[in-house]
CSV table of C-alpha atoms in Angstrom, one decimal:
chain,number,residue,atom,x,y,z
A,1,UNK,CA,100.3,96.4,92.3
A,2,UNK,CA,102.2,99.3,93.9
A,3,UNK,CA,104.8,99.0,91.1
A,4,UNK,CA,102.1,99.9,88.4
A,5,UNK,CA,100.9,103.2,90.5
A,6,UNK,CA,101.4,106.6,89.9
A,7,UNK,CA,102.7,108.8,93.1
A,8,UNK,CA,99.6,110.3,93.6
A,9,UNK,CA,97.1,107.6,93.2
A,10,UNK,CA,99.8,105.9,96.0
A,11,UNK,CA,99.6,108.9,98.4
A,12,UNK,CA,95.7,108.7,97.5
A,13,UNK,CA,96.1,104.8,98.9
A,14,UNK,CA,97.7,105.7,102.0
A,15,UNK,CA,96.1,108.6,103.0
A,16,UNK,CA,92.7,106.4,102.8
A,17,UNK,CA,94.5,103.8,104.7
A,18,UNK,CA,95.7,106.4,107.1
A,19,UNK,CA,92.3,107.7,107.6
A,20,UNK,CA,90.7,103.9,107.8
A,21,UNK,CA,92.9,103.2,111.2
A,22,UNK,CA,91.8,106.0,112.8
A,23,UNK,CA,88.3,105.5,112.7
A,24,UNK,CA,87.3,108.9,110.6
A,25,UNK,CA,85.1,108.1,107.4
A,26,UNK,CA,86.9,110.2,104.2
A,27,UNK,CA,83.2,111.0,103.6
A,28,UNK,CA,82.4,112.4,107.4
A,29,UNK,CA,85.9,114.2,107.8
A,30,UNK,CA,84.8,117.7,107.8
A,31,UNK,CA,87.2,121.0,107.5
A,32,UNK,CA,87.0,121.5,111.3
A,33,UNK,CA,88.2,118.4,112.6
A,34,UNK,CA,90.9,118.2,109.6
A,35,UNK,CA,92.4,120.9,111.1
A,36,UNK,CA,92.1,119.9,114.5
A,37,UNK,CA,93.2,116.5,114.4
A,38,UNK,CA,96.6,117.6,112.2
A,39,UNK,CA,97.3,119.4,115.1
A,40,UNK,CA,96.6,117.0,117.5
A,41,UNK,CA,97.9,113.6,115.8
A,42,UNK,CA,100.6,115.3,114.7
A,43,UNK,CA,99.9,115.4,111.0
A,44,UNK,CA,101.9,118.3,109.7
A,45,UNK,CA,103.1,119.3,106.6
A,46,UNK,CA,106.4,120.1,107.4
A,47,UNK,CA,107.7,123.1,104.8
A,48,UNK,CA,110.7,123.9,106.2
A,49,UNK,CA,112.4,124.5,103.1
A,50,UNK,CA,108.7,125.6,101.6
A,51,UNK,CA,107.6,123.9,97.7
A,52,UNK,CA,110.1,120.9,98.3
A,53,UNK,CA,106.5,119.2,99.5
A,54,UNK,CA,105.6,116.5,97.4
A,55,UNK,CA,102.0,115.6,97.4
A,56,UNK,CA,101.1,113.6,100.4
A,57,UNK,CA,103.1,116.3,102.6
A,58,UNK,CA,101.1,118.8,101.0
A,59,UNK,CA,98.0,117.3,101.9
A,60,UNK,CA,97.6,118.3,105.7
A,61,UNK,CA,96.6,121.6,106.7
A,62,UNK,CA,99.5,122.6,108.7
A,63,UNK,CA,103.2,123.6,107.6
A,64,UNK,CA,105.9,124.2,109.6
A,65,UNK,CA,108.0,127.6,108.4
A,66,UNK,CA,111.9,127.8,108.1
A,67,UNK,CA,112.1,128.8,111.4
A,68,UNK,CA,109.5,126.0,112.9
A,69,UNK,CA,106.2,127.9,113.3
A,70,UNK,CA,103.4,126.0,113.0
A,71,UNK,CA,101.3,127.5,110.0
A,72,UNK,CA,97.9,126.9,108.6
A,73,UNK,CA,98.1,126.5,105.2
A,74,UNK,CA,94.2,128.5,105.0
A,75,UNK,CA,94.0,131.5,105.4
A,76,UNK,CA,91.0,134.1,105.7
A,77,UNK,CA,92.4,137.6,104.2
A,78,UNK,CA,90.0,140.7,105.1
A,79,UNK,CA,89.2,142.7,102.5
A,80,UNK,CA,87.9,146.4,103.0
A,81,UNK,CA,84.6,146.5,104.8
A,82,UNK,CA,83.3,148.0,107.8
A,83,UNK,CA,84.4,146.9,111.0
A,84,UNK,CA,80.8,145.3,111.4
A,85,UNK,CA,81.4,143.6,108.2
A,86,UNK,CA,84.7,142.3,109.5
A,87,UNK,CA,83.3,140.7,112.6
A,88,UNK,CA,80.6,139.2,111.5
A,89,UNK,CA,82.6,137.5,108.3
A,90,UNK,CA,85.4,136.8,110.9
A,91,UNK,CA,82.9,135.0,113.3
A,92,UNK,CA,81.7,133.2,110.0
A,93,UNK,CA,85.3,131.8,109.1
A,94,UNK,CA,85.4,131.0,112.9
A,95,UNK,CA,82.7,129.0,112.9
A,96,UNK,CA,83.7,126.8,109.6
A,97,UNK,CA,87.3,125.7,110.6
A,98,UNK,CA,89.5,129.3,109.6
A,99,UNK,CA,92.4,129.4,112.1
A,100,UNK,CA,94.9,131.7,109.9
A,101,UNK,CA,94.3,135.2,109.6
A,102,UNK,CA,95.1,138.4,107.9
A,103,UNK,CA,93.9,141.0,108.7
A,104,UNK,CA,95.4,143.7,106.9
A,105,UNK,CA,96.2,147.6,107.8
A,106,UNK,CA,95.1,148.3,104.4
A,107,UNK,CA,91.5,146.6,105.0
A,108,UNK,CA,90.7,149.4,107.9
A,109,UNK,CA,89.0,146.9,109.7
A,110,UNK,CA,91.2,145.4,112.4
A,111,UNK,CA,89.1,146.9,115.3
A,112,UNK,CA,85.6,144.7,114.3
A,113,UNK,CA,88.2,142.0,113.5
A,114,UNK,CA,89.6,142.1,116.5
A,115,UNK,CA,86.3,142.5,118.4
A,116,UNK,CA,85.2,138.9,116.9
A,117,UNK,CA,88.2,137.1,118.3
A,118,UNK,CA,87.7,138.5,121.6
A,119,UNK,CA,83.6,137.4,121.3
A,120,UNK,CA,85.0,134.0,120.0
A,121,UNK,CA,86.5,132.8,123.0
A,122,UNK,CA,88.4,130.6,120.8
A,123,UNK,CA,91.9,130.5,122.6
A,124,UNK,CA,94.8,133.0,121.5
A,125,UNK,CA,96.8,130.2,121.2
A,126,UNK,CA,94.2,128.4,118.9
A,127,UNK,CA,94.8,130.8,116.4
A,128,UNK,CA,97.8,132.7,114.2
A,129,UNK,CA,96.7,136.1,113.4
A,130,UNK,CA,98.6,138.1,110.8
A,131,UNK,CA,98.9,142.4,110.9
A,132,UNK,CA,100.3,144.2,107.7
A,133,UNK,CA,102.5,147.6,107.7
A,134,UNK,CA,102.5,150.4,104.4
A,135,UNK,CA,106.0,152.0,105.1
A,136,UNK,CA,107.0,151.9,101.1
A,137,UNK,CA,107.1,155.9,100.2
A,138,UNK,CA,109.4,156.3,102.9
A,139,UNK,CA,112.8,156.7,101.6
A,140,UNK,CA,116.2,156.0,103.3
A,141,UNK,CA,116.9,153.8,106.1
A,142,UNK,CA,115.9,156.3,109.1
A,143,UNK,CA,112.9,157.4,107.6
A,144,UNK,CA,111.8,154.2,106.3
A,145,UNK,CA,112.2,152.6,110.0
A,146,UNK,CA,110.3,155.4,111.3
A,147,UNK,CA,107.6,155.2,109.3
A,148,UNK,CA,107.4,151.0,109.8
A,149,UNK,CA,107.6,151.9,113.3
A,150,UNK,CA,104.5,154.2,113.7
A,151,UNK,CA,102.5,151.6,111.6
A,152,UNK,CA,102.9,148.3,113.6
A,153,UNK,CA,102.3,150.8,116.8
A,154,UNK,CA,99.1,151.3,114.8
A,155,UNK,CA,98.5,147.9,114.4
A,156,UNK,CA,99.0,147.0,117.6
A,157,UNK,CA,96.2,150.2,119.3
A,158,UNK,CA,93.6,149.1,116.5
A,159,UNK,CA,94.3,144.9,117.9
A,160,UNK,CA,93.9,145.8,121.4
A,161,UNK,CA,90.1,146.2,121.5
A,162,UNK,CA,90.0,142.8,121.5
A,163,UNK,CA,92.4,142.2,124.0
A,164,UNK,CA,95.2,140.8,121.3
A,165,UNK,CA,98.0,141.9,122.6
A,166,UNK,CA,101.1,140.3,120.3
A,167,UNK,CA,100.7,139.0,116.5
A,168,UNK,CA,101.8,135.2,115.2
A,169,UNK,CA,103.1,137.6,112.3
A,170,UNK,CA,103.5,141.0,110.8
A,171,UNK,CA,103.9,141.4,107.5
A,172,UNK,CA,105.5,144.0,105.4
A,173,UNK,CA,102.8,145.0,102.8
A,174,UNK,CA,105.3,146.5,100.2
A,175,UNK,CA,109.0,146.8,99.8
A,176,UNK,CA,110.2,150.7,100.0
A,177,UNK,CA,111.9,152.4,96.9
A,178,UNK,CA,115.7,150.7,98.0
A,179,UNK,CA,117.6,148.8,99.5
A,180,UNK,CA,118.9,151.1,102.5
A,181,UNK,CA,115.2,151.8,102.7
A,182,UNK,CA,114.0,148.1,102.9
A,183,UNK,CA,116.6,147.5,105.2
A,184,UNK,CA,115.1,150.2,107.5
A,185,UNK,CA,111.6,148.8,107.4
A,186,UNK,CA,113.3,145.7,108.7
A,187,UNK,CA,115.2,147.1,111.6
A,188,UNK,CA,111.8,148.4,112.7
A,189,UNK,CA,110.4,145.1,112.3
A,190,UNK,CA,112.9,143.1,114.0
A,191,UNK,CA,112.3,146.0,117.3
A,192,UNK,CA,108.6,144.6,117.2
A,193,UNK,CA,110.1,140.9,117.2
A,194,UNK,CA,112.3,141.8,119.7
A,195,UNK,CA,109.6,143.3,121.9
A,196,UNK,CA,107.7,140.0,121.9
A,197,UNK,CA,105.1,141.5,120.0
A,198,UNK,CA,105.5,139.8,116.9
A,199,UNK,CA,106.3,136.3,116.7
A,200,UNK,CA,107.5,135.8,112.6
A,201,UNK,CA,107.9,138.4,110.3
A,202,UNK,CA,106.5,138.2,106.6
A,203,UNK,CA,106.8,140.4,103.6
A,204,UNK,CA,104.3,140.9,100.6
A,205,UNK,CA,104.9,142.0,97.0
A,206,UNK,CA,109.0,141.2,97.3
A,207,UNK,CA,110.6,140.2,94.6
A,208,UNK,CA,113.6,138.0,94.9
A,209,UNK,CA,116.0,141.0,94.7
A,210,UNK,CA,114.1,142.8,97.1
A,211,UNK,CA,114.2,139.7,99.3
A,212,UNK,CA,117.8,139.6,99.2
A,213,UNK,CA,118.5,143.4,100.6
A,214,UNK,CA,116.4,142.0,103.7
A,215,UNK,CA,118.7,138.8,104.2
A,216,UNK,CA,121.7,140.5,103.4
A,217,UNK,CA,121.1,142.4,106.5
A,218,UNK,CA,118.9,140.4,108.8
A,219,UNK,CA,118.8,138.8,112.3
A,220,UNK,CA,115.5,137.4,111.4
A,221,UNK,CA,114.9,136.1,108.8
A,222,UNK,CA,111.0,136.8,106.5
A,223,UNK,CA,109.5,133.0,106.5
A,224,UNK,CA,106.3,133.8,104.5
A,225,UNK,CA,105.9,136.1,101.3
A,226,UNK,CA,102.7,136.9,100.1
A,227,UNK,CA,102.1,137.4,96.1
A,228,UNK,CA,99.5,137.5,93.2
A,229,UNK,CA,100.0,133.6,92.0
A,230,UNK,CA,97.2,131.4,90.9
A,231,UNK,CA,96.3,128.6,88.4
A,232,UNK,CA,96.2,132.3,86.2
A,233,UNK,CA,98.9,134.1,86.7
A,234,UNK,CA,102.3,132.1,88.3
A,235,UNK,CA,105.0,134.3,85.9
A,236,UNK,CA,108.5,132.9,86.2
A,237,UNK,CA,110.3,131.2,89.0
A,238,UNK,CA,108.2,132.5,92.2
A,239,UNK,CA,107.9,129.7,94.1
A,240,UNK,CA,111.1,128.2,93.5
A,241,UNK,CA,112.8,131.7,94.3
A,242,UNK,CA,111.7,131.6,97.7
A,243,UNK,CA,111.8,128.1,98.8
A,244,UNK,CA,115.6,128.6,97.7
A,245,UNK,CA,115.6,131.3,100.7
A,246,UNK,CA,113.7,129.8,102.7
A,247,UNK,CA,109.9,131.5,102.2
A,248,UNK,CA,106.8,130.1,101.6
A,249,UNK,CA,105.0,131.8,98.5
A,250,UNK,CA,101.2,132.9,100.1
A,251,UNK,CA,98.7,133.5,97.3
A,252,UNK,CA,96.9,136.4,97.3
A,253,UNK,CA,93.7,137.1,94.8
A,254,UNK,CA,94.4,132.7,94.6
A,255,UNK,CA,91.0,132.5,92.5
A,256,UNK,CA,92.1,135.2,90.0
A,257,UNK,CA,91.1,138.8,90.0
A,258,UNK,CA,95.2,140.6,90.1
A,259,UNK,CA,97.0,141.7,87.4
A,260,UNK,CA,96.8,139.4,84.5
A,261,UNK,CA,95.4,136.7,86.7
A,262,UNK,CA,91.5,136.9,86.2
A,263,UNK,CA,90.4,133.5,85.2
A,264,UNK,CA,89.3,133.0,82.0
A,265,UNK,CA,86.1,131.2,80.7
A,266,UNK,CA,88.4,127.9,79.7
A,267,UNK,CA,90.4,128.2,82.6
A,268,UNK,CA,87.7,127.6,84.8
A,269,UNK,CA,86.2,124.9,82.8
A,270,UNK,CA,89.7,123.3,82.8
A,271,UNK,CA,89.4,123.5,86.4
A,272,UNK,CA,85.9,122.3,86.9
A,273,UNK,CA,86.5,119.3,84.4
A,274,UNK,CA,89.1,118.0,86.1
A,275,UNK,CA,87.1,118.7,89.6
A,276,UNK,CA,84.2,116.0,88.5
A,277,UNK,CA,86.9,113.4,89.3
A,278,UNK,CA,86.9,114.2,92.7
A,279,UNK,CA,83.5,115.8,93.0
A,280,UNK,CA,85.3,119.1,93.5
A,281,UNK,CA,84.6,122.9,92.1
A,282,UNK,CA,86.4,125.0,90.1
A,283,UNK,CA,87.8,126.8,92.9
A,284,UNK,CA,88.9,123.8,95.3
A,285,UNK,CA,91.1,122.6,91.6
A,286,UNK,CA,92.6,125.7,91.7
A,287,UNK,CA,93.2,126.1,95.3
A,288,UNK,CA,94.5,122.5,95.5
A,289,UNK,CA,97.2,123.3,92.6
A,290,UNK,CA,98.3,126.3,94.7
A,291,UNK,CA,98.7,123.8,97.1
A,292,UNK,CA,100.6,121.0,95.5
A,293,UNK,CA,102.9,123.3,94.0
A,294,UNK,CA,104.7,124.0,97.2
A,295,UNK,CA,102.8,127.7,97.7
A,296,UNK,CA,99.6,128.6,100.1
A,297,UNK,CA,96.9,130.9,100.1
A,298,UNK,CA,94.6,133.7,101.8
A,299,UNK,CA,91.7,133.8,100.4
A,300,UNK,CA,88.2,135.9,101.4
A,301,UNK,CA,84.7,135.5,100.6
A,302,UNK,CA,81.3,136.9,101.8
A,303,UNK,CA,79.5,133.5,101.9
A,304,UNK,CA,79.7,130.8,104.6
A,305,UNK,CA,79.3,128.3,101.8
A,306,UNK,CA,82.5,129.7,99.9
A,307,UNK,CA,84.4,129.7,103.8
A,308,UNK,CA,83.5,126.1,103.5
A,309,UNK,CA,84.6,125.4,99.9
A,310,UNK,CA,88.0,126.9,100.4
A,311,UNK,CA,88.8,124.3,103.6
A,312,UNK,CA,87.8,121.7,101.8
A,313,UNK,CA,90.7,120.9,99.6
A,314,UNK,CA,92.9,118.7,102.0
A,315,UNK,CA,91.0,115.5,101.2
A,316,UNK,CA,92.2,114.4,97.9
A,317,UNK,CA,95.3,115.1,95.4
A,318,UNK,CA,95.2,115.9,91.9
A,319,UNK,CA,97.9,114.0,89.6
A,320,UNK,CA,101.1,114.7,87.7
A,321,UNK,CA,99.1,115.3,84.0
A,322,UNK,CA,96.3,117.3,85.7
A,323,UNK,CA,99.2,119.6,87.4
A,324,UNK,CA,100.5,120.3,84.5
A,325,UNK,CA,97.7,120.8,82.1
A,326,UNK,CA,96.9,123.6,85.0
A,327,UNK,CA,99.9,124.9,85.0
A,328,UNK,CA,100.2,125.2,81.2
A,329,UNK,CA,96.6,127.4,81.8
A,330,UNK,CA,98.4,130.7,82.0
């Protein structure tokens, strides 16, 4: 029978078998205790040269980075709100299972963010919070490490009111106008890395070229790389770019809503067709293709039931034809 299967109905097999002998009903599994239980049992998706996942890999909620940090493949990106906004929508993603963070500089709300952790009383260690640094006008290598410098000092005073006192990651929000001036921002980082203060260093908006004036350089190396990629806008190589040096691709604006990514009318009925298999939405498709094509996401919402929606995609696979008629969308 096994001969006659497709990979992913086989990974759908085992996974079921999987779940039967450990007790949990595929039914009953909700997002918290997905998460949980990867890390506990041990179920990691281990990314450690990021979109060389297949499909059952894929599947858990944890990766492991290049350099062997434990990563939740969810993420909760704040958007710009009030810091009362911030900590009641943090406390939200809290509640439903969100364990990643980003909280960005750009957002202005790290304070109320912050503040909800500390209410929590969910353990530091529980949780992998990302800050973000805008260093990109500056130009040359001094003043670009100057600049990088003052902004994860920033980062680090706004974090403090709730007693968060280093970051899983920092990410560097935009790449400056050169080389010698990306390779500033990076020395800066790299001080924060050295000071204990951040743990793994990121970059957003690189492109591979940009990526390469940092690892020409580097004595640590960026493991995650946040961009605008979705079932609607994935132009050229991205993923493949970075796995090949050894970054995860994080979607950003994963449901649409960047660039030339808004979803279209057809695209989300592509998406919501193919979700009656699985009695899925729209969104969970799209999020699981983001998924299964070796990337991850950050995603935001304003509704608990959307918090909920977005965790809920580690429970089933979608197969070769479906990836592809998805990825033929945009």
């Amino acid at each position: 029978m096994a001969k006659n299967m497709t990979l992913p109905q086989l990974i759908s097999v085992i996974l079921l078998l999987i779940v039967s002998c450990r007790g949990l009903s595929r039914n009953t599994l909700d997002r918290r205790s997905a998460i949980q239980q990867a890390v506990a049992m041990g179920g990691v998706s281990i990314l450690s040269s990021p979109g060389s996942a297949d499909s059952s890999t894929a599947i858990q909620p944890i990766a492991t980075l290049s350099d062997g940090t434990k990563f939740p493949l969810a993420s909760f990106g704040l958007q710009v709100y009030s810091d009362e906004t911030a900590y009641t929508l943090t406390m939200t993603a809290l509640e439903v299972g969100y364990r990643n963070f980003f909280a960005s500089v750009l957002a202005g709300n790290q304070k109320g963010f912050a503040k909800a952790v500390k209410d929590s009383e969910i353990p530091r260690e529980e949780l992998f919070i990302c800050g973000s640094v805008v260093s990109n006008r500056a130009s040359g290598f001094d003043d670009a490490k100057k600049a990088t410098t003052s902004g994860w000092k920033r980062n680090m005073e706004a974090f403090s009111s709730g007693n968060i006192d280093y970051l899983d990651q920092i990410m560097l929000d935009y790449p400056g106008p050169d080389c010698p001036s990306v390779q500033g921002q990076w020395a800066s980082f790299e001080d924060m890395h050295k000071k204990g203060l951040a743990k793994t260093l990121s970059v957003s908006n690189f492109s591979p070229a940009q990526l390469d004036c940092v690892l020409d350089k580097c004595h640590v190396k960026p493991v995650v790389n946040q961009l605008p990629y979705s079932v609607g806008y994935h132009p050229g190589n991205s993923v493949a770019e970075n796995t090949k040096r050894g970054v995860l691709v994080q979607a950003w604006a994963p449901l649409g809503g960047s660039l030339g990514g808004r979803f279209s009318s057809s695209m989300k009925g592509a998406c919501a067709q193919i979700g009656k298999n699985y009695n899925k939405s729209f969104a969970q498709v799209a999020l699981r293709w983001i998924i299964q094509t070796g990337a991850c996401f950050t995603t935001q919402s304003k509704k608990k039931e959307h918090f909920t929606e977005d965790l809920e995609i580690f429970d089933f696979a979608l197969t070769e034809d479906e990836m592809k008629l998805l990825s033929n969308l945009a």
